[in-house]
CSV table of C-alpha atoms in Angstrom, one decimal:
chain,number,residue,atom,x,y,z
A,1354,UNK,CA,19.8,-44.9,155.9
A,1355,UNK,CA,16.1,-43.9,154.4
A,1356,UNK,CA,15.3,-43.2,150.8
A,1357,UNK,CA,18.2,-41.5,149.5
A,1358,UNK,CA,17.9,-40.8,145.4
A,1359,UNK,CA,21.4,-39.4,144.5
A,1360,UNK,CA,21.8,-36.7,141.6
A,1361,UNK,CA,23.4,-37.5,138.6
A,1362,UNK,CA,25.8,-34.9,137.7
A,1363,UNK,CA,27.6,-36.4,135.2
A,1364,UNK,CA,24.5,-37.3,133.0
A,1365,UNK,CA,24.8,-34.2,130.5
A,1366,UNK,CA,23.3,-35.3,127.8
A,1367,UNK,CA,22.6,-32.7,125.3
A,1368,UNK,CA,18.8,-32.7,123.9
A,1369,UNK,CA,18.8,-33.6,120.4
A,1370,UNK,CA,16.2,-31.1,118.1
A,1371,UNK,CA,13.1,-32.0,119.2
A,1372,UNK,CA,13.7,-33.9,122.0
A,1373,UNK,CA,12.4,-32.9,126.0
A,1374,UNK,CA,13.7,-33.0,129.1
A,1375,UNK,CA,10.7,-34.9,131.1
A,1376,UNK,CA,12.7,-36.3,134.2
A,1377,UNK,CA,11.7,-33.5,136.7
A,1378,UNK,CA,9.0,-30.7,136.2
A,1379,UNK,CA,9.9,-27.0,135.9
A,1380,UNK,CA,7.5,-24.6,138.2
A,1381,UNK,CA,7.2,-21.1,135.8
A,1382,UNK,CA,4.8,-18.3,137.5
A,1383,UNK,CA,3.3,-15.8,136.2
A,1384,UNK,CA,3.5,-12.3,138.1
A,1385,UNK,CA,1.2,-10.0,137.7
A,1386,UNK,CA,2.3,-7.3,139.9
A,1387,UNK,CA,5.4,-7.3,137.7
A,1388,UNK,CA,4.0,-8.2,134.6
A,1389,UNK,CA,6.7,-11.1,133.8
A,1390,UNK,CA,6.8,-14.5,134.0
A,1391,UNK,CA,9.8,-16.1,136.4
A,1392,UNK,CA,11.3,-19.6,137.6
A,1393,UNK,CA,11.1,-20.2,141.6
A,1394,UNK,CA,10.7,-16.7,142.9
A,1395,UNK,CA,13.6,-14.5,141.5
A,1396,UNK,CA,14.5,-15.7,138.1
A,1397,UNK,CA,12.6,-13.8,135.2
A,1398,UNK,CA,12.4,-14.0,132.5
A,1399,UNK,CA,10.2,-11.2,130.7
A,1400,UNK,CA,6.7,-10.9,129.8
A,1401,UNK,CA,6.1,-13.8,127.1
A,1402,UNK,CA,6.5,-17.4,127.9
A,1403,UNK,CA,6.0,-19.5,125.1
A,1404,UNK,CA,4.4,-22.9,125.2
A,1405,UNK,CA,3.6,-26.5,123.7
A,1406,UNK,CA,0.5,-28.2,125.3
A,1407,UNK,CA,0.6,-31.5,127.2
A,1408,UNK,CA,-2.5,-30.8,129.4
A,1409,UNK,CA,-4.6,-28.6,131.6
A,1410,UNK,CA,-7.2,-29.0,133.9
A,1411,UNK,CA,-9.5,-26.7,135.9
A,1412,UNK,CA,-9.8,-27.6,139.9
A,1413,UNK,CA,-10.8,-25.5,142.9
A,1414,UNK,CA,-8.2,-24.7,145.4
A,1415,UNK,CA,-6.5,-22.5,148.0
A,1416,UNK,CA,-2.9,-22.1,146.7
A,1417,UNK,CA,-0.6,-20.3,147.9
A,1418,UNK,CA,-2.7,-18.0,150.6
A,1419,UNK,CA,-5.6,-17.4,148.0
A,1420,UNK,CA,-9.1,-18.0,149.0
A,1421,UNK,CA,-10.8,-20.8,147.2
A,1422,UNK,CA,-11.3,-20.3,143.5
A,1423,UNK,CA,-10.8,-22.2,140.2
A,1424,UNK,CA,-7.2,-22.6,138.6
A,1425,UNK,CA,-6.2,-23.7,135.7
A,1426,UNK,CA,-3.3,-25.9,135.7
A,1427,UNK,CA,-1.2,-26.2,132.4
A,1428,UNK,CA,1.3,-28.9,132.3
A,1429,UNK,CA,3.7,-27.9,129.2
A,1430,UNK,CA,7.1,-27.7,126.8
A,1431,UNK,CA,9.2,-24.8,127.5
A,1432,UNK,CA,10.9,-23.2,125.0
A,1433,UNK,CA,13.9,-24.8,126.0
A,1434,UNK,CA,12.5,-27.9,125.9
A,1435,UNK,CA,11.7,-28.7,129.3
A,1436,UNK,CA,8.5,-30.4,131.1
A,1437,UNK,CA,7.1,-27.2,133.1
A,1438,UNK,CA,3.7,-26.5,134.9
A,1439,UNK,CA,2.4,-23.3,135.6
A,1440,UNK,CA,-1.1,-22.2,137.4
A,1441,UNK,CA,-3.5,-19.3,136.6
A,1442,UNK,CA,-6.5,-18.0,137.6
A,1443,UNK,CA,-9.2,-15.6,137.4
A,1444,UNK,CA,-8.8,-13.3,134.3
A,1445,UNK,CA,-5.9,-15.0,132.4
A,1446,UNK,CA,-7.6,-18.8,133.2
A,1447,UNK,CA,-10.9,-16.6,131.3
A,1448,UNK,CA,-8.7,-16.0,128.2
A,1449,UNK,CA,-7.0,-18.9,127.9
A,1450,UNK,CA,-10.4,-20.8,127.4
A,1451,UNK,CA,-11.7,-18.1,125.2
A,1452,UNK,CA,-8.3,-19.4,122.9
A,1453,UNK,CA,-9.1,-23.4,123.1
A,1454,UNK,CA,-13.3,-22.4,122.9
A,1455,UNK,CA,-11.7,-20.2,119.3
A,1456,UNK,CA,-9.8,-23.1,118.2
A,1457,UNK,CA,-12.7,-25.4,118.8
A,1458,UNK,CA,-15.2,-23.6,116.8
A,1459,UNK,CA,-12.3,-23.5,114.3
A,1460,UNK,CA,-11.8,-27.6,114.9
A,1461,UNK,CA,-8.3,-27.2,115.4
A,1462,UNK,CA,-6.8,-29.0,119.0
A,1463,UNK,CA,-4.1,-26.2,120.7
A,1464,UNK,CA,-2.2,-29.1,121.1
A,1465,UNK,CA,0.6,-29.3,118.7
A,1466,UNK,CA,0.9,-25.5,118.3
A,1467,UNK,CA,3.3,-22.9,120.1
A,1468,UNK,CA,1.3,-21.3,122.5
A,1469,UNK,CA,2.8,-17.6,123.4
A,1470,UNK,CA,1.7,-16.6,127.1
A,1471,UNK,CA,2.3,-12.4,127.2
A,1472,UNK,CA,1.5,-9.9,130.2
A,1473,UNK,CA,-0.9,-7.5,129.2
A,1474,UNK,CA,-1.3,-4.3,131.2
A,1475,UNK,CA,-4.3,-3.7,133.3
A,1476,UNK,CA,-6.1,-0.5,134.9
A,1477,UNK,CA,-7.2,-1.5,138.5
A,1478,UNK,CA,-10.6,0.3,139.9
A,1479,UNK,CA,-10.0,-0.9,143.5
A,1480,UNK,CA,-7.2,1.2,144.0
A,1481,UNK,CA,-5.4,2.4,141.1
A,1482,UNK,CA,-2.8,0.6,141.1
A,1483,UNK,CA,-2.4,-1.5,137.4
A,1484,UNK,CA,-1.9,-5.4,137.2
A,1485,UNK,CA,-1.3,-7.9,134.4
A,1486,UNK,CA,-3.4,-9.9,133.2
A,1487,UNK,CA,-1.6,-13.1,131.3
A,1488,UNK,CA,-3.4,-13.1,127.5
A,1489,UNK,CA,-2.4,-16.3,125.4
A,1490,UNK,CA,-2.4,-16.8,121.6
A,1491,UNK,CA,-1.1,-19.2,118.8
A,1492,UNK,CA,2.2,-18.2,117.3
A,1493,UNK,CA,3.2,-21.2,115.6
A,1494,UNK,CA,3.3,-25.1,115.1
A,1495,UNK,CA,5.4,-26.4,117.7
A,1496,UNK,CA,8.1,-27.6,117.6
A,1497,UNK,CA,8.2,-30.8,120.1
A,1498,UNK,CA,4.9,-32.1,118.7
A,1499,UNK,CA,5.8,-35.8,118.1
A,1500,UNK,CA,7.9,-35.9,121.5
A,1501,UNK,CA,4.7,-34.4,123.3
A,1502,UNK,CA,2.6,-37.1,121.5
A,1503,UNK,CA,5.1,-39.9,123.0
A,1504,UNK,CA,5.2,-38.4,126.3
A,1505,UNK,CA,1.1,-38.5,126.2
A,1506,UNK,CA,1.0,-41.9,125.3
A,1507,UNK,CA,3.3,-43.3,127.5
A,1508,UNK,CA,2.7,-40.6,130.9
A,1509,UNK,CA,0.0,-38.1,130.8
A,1510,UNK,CA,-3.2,-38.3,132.7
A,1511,UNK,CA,-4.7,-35.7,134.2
A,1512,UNK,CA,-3.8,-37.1,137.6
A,1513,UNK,CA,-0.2,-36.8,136.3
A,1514,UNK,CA,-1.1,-32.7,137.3
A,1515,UNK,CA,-3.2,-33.2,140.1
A,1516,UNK,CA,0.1,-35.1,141.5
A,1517,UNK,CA,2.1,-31.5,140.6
A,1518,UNK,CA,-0.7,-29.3,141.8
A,1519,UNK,CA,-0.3,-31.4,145.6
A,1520,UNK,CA,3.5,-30.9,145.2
A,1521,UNK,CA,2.9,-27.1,145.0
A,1522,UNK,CA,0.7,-26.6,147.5
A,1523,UNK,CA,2.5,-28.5,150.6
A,1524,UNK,CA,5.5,-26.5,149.6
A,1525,UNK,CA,3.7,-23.3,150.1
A,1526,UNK,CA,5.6,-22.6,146.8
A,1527,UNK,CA,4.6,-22.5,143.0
A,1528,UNK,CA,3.7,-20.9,140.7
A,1529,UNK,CA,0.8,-18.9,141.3
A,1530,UNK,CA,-0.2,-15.5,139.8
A,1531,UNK,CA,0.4,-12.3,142.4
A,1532,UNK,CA,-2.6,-10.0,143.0
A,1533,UNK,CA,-4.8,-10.6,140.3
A,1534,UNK,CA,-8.2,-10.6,141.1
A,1535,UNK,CA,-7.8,-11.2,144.8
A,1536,UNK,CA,-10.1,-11.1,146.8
A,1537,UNK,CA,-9.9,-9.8,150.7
C-alpha cells in the first residue's frame, strides 16, 4: 500500500510558554513587490516578521526561476513559535550580514535575540517602479532561547537546511523574494 504517514488530528497539544512546534517546517516568503512577508503564496501577513535564530547558511542556487546567485537560507522561531525557513537574496541577504558582521564586532551571537525582519521601501532606476528591500535588526532577547538551544543540540546542522532548501526547489515553491534585484 506504499509509504502512507497518516496525520494526527487529534494531537492538539497546546505549546506551553516557551516551548516550539519543530515537527514540520513553516515556509515564510518575503515579497518584495508587495513589501510584506506571507505563508505559501496568499497568506500575509504585513511588513515585519519577527524571528529567533537556529541557523543560516549562504549557498548558490537557481530557486524558483532566478538565475544563479547566492541565498541566504535562515532556518528560524516564528513568533508563534513555530520551526520556519525563509530564503533571501541580493540586497536584504547584504543587510542581514551587515547585522551578524555589527554584532560580531560588538561580540554578541544573534542567536538568542528576537530578530525583527521589516520591508523597507525602495526607488528602482531600471524602470521606476519601487521594491522592498527586507532590512533586519535586534528588537529583543528572545523568547524561545533555551528551546532553540535544545533543538540545536539535539537536530541542527547545517545540512538540516540544505535538506529544506532541496525540498523548496523540486516543488518549484518557497519562499523566495519577488523581483528584487533580478536580473534578465
Amino acid at each position: 500500500m506504499g509509504n502512507m504517514n497518516e496525520i494526527t488530528l487529534d494531537d492538539v497539544t497546546k505549546l506551553e510558554p516557551g516551548q516550539i512546534l519543530a515537527d514540520s517546517v513553516r515556509q515564510w516568503r518575503s515579497d518584495c513587490q508587495a513589501g510584506q512577508f506571507k505563508v505559501g503564496s496568499s497568506s500575509f501577513h504585513g511588513p515585519k516578521l519577527d524571528m529567533e535564530l537556529i541557523g543560516a547558511t549562504i549557498s548558490e542556487g537557481e530557486f524558483f526561476g532566478y538565475p544563479l546567485q547566492k541565498w541566504l537560507a535562515i532556518l528560524f522561531v516564528d513568533p508563534e513559535g513555530v520551526l520556519s525557513s525563509i530564503l533571501f537574496k541580493t540586497e536584504s541577504l547584504d543587510q542581514f550580514e551587515e547585522l551578524r558582521r555589527t554584532y560580531r564586532l560588538k561580540g554578541e551571537s544573534l542567536l538568542s535575540k528576537t530578530i525583527r525582519a521589516h520591508m523597507c521601501k525602495r526607488a528602482s532606476r531600471a524602470n521606476g517602479n519601487g521594491y522592498f528591500a527586507v532590512e533586519f535588526e535586534v528588537v529583543s532577547e528572545g523568547k524561545y532561547a533555551v528551546a532553540i538551544s535544545e533543538f540545536r543540540k539535539l537536530h541542527y546542522t547545517p545540512e538540516l537546511i540544505r535538506l529544506i532548501e532541496s525540498k523548496l526547489d523540486e516543488s518549484g515553491n518557497g519562499n523566495a523574494e519577488n523581483g528584487n534585484g533580478k536580473k534578465k
